[in-house]
Every structure is written in C-alpha cells, then in structure tokens.
Coordinates of C-alpha atoms (C1' of nucleotides) in Angstrom, one line a residue:
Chain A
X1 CA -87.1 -144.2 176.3
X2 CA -87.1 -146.4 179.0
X3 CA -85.9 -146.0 182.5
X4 CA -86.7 -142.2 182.9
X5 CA -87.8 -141.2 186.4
X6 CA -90.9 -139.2 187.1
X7 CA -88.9 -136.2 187.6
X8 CA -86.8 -136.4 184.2
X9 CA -90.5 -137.3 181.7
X10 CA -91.8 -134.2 183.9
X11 CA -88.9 -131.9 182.8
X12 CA -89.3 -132.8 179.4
X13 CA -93.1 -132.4 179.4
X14 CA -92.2 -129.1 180.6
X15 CA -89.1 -128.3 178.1
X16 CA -92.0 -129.5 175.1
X17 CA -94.4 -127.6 176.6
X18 CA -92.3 -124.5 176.1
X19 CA -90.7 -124.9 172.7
X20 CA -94.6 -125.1 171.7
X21 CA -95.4 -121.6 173.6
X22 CA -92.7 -120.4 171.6
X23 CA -93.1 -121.3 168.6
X24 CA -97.0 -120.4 168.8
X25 CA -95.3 -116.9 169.7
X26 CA -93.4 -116.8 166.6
X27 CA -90.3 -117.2 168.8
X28 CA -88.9 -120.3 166.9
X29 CA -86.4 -117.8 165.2
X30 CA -84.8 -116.2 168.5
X31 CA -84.5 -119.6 169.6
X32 CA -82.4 -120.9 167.2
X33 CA -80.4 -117.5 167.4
X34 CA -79.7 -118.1 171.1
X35 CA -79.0 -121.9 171.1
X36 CA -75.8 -123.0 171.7
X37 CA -73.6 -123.3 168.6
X38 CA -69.7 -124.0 168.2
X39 CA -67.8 -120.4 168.8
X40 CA -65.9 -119.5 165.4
X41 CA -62.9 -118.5 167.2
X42 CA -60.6 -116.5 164.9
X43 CA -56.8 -117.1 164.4
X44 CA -55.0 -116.3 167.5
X45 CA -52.2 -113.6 166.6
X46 CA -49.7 -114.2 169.6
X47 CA -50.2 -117.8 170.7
X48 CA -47.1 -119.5 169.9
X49 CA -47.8 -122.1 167.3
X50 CA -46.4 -125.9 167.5
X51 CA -43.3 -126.3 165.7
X52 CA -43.7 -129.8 164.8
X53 CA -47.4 -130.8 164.8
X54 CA -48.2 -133.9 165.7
X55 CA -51.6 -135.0 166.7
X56 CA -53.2 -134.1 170.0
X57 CA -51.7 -136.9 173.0
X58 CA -55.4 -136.6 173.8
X59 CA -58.6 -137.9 172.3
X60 CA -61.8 -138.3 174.1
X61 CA -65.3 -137.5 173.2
X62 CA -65.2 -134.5 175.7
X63 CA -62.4 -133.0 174.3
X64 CA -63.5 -133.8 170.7
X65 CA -66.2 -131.9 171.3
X66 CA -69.0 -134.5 171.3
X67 CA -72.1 -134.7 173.6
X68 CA -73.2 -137.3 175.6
X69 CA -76.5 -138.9 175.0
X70 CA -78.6 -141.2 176.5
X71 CA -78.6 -144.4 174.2
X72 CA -82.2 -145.2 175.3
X73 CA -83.4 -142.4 173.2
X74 CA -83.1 -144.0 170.0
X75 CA -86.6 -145.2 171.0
X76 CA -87.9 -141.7 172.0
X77 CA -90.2 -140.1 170.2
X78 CA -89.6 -137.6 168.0
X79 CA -90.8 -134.3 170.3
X80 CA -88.7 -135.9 173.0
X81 CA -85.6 -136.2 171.1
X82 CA -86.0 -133.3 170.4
X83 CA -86.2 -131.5 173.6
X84 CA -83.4 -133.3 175.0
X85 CA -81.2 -132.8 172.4
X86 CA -82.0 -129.3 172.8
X87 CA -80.6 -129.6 176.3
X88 CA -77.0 -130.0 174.5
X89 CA -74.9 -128.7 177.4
X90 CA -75.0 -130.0 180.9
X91 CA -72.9 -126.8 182.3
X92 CA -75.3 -124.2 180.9
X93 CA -77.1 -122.9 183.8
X94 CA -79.3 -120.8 182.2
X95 CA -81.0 -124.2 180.7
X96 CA -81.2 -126.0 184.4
X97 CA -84.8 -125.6 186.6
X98 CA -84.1 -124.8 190.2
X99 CA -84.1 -128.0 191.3
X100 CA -80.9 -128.5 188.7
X101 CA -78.9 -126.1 189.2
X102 CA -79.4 -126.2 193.5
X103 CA -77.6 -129.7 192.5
X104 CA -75.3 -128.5 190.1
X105 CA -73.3 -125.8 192.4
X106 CA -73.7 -128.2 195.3
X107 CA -71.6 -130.5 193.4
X108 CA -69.1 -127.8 192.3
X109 CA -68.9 -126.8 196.1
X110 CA -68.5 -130.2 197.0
X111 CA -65.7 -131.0 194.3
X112 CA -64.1 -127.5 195.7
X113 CA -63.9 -128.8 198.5
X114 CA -62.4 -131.9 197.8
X115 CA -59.2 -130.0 196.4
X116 CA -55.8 -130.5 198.0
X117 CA -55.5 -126.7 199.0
X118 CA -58.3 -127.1 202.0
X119 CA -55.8 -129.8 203.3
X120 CA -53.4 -126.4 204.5
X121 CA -56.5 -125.4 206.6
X122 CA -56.1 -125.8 210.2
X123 CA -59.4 -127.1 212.3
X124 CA -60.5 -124.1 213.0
X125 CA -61.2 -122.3 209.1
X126 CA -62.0 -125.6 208.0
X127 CA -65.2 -125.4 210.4
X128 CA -65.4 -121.8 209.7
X129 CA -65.5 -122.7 206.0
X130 CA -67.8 -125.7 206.3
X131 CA -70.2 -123.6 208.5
X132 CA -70.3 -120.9 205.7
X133 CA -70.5 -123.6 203.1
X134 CA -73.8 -124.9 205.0
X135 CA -74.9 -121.6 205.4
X136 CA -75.0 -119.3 202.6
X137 CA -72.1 -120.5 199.8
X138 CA -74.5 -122.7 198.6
X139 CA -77.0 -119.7 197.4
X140 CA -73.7 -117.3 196.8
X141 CA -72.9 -120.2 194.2
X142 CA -76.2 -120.2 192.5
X143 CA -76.2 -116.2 192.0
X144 CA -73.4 -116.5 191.1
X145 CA -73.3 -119.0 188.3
X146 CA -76.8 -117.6 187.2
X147 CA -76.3 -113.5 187.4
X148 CA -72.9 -113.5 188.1
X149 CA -71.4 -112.3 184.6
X150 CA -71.2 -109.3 182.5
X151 CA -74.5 -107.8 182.5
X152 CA -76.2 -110.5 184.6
X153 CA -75.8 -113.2 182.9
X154 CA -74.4 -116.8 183.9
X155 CA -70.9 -117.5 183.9
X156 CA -69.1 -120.0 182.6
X157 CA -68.0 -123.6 185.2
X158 CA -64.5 -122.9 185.1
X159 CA -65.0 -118.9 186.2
X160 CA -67.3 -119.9 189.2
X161 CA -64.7 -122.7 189.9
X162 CA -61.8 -120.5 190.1
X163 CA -64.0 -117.7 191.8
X164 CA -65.0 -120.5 194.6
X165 CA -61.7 -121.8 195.6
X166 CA -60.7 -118.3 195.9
X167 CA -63.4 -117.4 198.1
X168 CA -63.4 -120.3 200.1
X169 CA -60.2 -119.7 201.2
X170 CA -61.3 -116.1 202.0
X171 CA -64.3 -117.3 203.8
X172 CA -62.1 -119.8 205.8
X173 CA -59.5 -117.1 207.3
X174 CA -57.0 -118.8 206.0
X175 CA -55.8 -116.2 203.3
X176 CA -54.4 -116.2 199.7
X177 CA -50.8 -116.9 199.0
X178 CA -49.2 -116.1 196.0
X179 CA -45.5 -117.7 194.8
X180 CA -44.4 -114.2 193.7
X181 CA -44.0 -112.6 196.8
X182 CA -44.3 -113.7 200.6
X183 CA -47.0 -113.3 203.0
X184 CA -50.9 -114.0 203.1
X185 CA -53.1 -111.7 201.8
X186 CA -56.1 -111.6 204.2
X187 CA -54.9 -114.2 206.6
X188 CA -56.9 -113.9 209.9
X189 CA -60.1 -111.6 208.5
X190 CA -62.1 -114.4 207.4
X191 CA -65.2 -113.4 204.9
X192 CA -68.6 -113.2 206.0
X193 CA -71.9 -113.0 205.1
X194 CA -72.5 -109.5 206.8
X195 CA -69.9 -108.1 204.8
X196 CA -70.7 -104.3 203.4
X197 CA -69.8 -103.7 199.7
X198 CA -67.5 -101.1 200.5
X199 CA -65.6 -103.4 202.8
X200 CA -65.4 -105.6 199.7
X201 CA -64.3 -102.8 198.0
X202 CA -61.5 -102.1 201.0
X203 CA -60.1 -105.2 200.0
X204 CA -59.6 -105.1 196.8
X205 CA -57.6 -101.9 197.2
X206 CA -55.7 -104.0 199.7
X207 CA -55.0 -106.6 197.2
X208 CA -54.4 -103.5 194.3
X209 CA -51.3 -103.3 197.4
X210 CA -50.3 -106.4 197.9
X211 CA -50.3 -108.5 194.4
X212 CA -51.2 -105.7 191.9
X213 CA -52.9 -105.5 188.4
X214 CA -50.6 -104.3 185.7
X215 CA -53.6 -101.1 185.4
X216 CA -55.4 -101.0 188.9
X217 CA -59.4 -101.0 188.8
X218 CA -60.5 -98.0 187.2
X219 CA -63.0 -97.9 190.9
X220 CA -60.1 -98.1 193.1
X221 CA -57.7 -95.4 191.6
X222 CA -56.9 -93.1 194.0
X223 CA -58.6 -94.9 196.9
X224 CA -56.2 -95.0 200.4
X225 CA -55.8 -97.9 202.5
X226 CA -53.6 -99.0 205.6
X227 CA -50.9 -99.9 203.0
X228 CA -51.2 -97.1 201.0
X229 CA -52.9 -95.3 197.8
X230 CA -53.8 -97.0 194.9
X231 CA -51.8 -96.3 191.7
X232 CA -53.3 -96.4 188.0
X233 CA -50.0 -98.5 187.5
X234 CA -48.2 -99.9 190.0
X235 CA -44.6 -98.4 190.2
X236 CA -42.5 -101.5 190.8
X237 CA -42.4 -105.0 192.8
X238 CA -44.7 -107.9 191.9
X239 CA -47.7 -108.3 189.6
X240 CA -50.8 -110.3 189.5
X241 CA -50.0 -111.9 185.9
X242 CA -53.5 -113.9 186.0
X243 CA -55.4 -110.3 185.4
X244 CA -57.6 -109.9 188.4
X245 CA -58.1 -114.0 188.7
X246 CA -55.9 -114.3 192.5
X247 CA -57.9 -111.7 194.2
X248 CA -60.3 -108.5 192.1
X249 CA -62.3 -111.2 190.3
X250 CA -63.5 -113.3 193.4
X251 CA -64.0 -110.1 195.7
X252 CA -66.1 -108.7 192.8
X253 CA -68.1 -111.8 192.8
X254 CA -68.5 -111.0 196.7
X255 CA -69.3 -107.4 196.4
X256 CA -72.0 -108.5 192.8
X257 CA -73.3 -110.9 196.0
X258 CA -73.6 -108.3 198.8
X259 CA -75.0 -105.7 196.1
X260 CA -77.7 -108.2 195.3
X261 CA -78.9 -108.7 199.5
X262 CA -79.1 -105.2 199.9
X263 CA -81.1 -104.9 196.7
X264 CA -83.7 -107.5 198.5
X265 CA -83.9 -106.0 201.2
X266 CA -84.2 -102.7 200.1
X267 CA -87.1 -103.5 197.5
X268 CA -88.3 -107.4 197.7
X269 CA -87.5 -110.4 196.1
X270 CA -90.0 -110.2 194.2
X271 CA -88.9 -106.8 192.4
X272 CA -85.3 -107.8 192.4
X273 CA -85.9 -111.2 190.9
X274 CA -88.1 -108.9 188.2
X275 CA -85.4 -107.1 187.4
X276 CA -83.0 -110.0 187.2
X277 CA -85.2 -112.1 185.1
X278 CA -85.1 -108.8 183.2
X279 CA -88.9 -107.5 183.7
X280 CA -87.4 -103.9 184.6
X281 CA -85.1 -102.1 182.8
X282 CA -80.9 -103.7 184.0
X283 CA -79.1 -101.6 186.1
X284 CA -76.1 -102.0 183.6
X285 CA -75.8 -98.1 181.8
X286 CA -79.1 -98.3 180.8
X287 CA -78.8 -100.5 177.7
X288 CA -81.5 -101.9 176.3
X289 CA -82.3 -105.8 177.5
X290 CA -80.2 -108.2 175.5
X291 CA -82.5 -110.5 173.0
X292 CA -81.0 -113.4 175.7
X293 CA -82.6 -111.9 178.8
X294 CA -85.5 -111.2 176.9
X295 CA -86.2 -114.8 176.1
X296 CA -85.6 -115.9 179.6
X297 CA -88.7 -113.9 180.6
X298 CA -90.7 -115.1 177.9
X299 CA -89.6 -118.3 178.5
X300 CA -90.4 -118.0 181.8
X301 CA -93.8 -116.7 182.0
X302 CA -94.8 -119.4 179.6
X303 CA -94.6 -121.5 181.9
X304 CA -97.3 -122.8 184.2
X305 CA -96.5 -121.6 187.8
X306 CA -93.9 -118.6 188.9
X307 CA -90.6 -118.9 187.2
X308 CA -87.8 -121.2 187.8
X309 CA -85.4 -119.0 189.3
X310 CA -88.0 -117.1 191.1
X311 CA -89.1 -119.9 192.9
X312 CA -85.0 -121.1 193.7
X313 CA -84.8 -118.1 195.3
X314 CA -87.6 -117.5 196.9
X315 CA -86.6 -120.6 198.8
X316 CA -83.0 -119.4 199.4
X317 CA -84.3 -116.3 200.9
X318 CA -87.0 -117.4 203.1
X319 CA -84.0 -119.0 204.7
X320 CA -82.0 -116.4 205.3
X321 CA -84.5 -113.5 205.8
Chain B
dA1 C1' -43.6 -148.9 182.5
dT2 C1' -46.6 -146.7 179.4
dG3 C1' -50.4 -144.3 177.5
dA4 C1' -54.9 -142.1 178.0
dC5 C1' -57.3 -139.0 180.3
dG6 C1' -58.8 -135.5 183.7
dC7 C1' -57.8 -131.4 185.8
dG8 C1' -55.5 -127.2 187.7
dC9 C1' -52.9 -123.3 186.6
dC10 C1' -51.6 -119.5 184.0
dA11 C1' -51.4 -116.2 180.4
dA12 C1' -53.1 -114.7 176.0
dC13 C1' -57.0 -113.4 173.7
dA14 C1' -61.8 -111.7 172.4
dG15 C1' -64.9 -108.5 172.5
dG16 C1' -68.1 -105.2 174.9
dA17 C1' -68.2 -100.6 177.1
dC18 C1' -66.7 -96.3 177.4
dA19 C1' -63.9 -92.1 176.7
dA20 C1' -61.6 -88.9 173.8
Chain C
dT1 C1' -64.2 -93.3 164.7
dT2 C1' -60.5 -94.9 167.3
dG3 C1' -58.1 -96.2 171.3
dT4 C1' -58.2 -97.9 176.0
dC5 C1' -59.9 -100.4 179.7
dC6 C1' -62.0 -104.3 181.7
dT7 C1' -63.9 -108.8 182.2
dG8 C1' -64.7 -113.5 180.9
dT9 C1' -63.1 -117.3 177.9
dT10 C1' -59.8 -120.2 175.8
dG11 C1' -55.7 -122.9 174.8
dG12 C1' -51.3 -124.8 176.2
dC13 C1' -48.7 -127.2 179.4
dG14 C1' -47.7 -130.1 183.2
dC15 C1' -48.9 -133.2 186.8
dG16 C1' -51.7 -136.9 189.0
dT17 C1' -54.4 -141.0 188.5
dC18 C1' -55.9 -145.1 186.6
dA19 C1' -56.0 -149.0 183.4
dT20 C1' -53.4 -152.1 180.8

DNA sequence: ATGACGCGCCAACAGGACAA
DNA sequence: TTGTCCTGTTGGCGCGTCAT
C-alpha cells in the first residue's frame, strides 16, 4: 500500500480501530447484517419486458456492478484490506467521516450546478443562488443526504440530486416549469433560509394547485390557498406523473431542513444531534430505534473523540448561529 | 460514422406505516 | 388481517459526449 496520504492510513487506523471495538462488543454479527449486500429485487409484475433480448448496448464495470479498487492494495496487509474493502460504496454517506461527506455534497452541489438548466437563469438568481449556495446549501446538502430519508436516515445520490436541482431553482427565484401545462410555479418568491415550515407547507398546497398529485398529501387535504382548496383527488387538468418528484418531495426536504433549525434552537445541538445519532428515542411514531441507528451510535462512541457527525455539525452551526 | 459510455428524465415498483 | 397511502429506489429509454 503505497502512496496513501496521512489522511487516508489515518482513516483506516480509525475504520480498524472500530471493527475491533466491535467485534470486542460481540457486534461482529450486526455488522455483517447491516453491510451492504446486492438487493434481491423480485420480478417486476408491470414492467414491460423486451421482446427480443439482445444483450445490454452497455457494459462497464459500473454498471456490471463491480467496485473500484485501489490496485496498490494487493500489497496491503491483511487488516487493511480488509477495512477498505469494507468501505465498498463510495455514495454511502453513512460510511464517510465529516470531512468526506463536507466533500462529497460539495461535489454534488458543484456538479448541480454545472447542469444546463442554471444556463435559463438570469444574473440576478444566479447570484441569488450562488449566494445561497455559499451560504447555507452546502449544510442543507449534508442533512439532507445524512437524515434526510424515511425515518432519518441517509438518502440515496440520485434522490438528493433530484431534490437539489429542484431546490436550487427554488432558491434562485427562478421557478419550476413543467411541459404539461404553462406557467412557473413559484417564479419571483425565491427560497430562503428564514423560511417557516408552515410557509413550506403553503407551497406545497400551492403546488397540490398548480401540478397536482394523482392523491394530494394526506397533510394538505383540506388546506386553502390563494388558488384554492386542496382536493384528496384532483378533479381534472394536469398531473404530476413523477409522484411528488417536480415539487412535494424537494419542499419536504426544505420543511425536514427548517424542522431540524428550529429543533437546535429550541433545545441545542448537542440534544438534537443526540437524538439524530439516535441517543433519544426518534421522533418518527415512536418506533423503537432501528438495529441501523443503533449501530451508528455504537459505532460512534467507540470512537476516540465526539462523533463524526457531531463534530460536522457542530462546525456548520457555529457558523450560522 | 460508429460504438461505448455517462447521465438525465420519467414512471413503475417496493415496502413500510397506518387505518379500518 | 387486509387495504390504502406515502416515500424512496430502480429500470428503461433517449440524448450528448468522446474515442476510434
């Protein structure tokens, strides 16, 4: 193993030093049970199958399913092959330290950014987005990625991606189109940080309005807006075929966002990140704490120091607080 | 010109949560 | 126990880019 930097033989002195706390613990079981494995995905019943079958146009190593490794390791010892390949997939933020995934959405932001869509903005949301983009999108990402999902949990590259360019374009003023009806939903009220979760929650009644669900929100039923009630089912007109994905899903990852500041500020970091990590009972209907979040804080306290994501942040907030 | 590959978009699907 | 709702993931397709 030649060629690693301090930082890397660091991380995996750290990633060793862990599997050995937990396997001292008797934890060697649970890991295996929460490591990644290949999803047995069962026969799909609608999805129209190929006619003719012919093999795949495509073949790569990505998309064949096989992982990238560094060829130096052939020389690595046996505890350090091992915890690297451990570390089997570089898009599984609950795996990064701080330091990883603060680089990880920064480059998600960054390729975001770099998508043909921001070349509509005019000068004016593309400062308003790169302003917000310096100023808190960056730790909106990394929530986000890391509590984001169902229950708390991290969600997957392609959901914060599609959540992202969605937002951005909220943040920027500049609105959400759609090709099934006219107009721009939101054009002119750009997003901002000091945004109220029940303002969040205005807007998706508005979208409900403008590019409905097939079944509305079960929250927003009933709820009146300037364009009018919300409907279980909308009566006619167009629908929002990508289930929630043009407009509900990104402002729910907004109002998760918002939810989460107030939760600081109303207790402390400290307790929220607690409660995150999954210390305290979740929030979520009082189920008990998946085996997953229980690792985490295991896996956490094992360490030497504060936790990872406690001490990410910690950082992040001592910024904006 | 052609083929390989990466990526975005969209809709179907999976599965957990909850109500009846 | 069963059906419905909701949210996140997956797979198919088409387009753009790049190497040959």
């Amino acid at each position: 193993m030649k060629d690693l930097s301090q930082y890397e033989l660091q991380r995996l002195e750290t990633i060793r030093q862990n599997a050995l706390a937990m396997q001292a613990m008797g934890l060697q079981e649970a890991i295996e049970d929460v490591r990644w494995k290949p999803k047995i995905s069962s026969p799909s019943k609608q999805r129209k199958v190929r006619l003719d079958p012919v093999a795949s146009r495509r073949s790569s190593r990505r998309l064949a399913g096989d992982v990238a490794l560094d060829d130096d390791l052939g020389s690595a010892s046996e505890a350090e092959t091992a915890a690297v390949t451990a570390y089997r997939d570089p898009n599984d933020v609950s795996q990064l330290t701080a330091a990883e995934l603060k680089s990880w959405c920064n480059r998600l932001r960054e390729e975001v950014l770099q998508g043909p869509w921001r070349r509509t903005l005019t000068h004016e949301q593309d400062e308003r987005l790169l302003h917000a983009n310096s100023a808190w999108l960056g730790p909106f990402t990394e929530f986000t990625a890391r509590f984001g999902g169902k229950s708390e949990g991290p969600i997957s590259r392609q959901n914060i991606k599609s959540v992202l360019k969605q937002v951005m374009r909220l943040v920027s003023g500049a609105g959400i189109t759609s090709d099934k009806r006219d107009g721009v939903f939101a054009e002119g009220q750009p997003i901002t940080l000091g945004i109220t979760a029940e303002e969040v929650d205005t807007l998706r009644a508005e979208a409900q309005l403008w590019m409905p669900q097939e079944r509305s929100p079960a929250d927003l039923i009933g709820r009146s807006v300037k364009g009018g009630i919300v409907e279980k089912r909308p009566s006619k007109g167009p629908i929002d075929t990508s289930n929630g994905w043009l407009l509900n899903h990104p402002l729910m990852k907004i109002r998760l966002y918002c939810e989460h500041l107030d939760e600081v500020r109303e207790t402390s970091l400290e307790a929220t990140m607690t409660r995150l990590m999954g210390a305290a009972a979740p929030k979520n209907k009082g189920n008990a704490p998946s085996k997953l979040i229980q690792i985490r804080v295991v896996s956490a306290t094992a360490q030497r120091g504060p936790p990872l994501v406690t001490l990410l942040f910690s950082e992040v907030f001592r910024e904006q607080f």
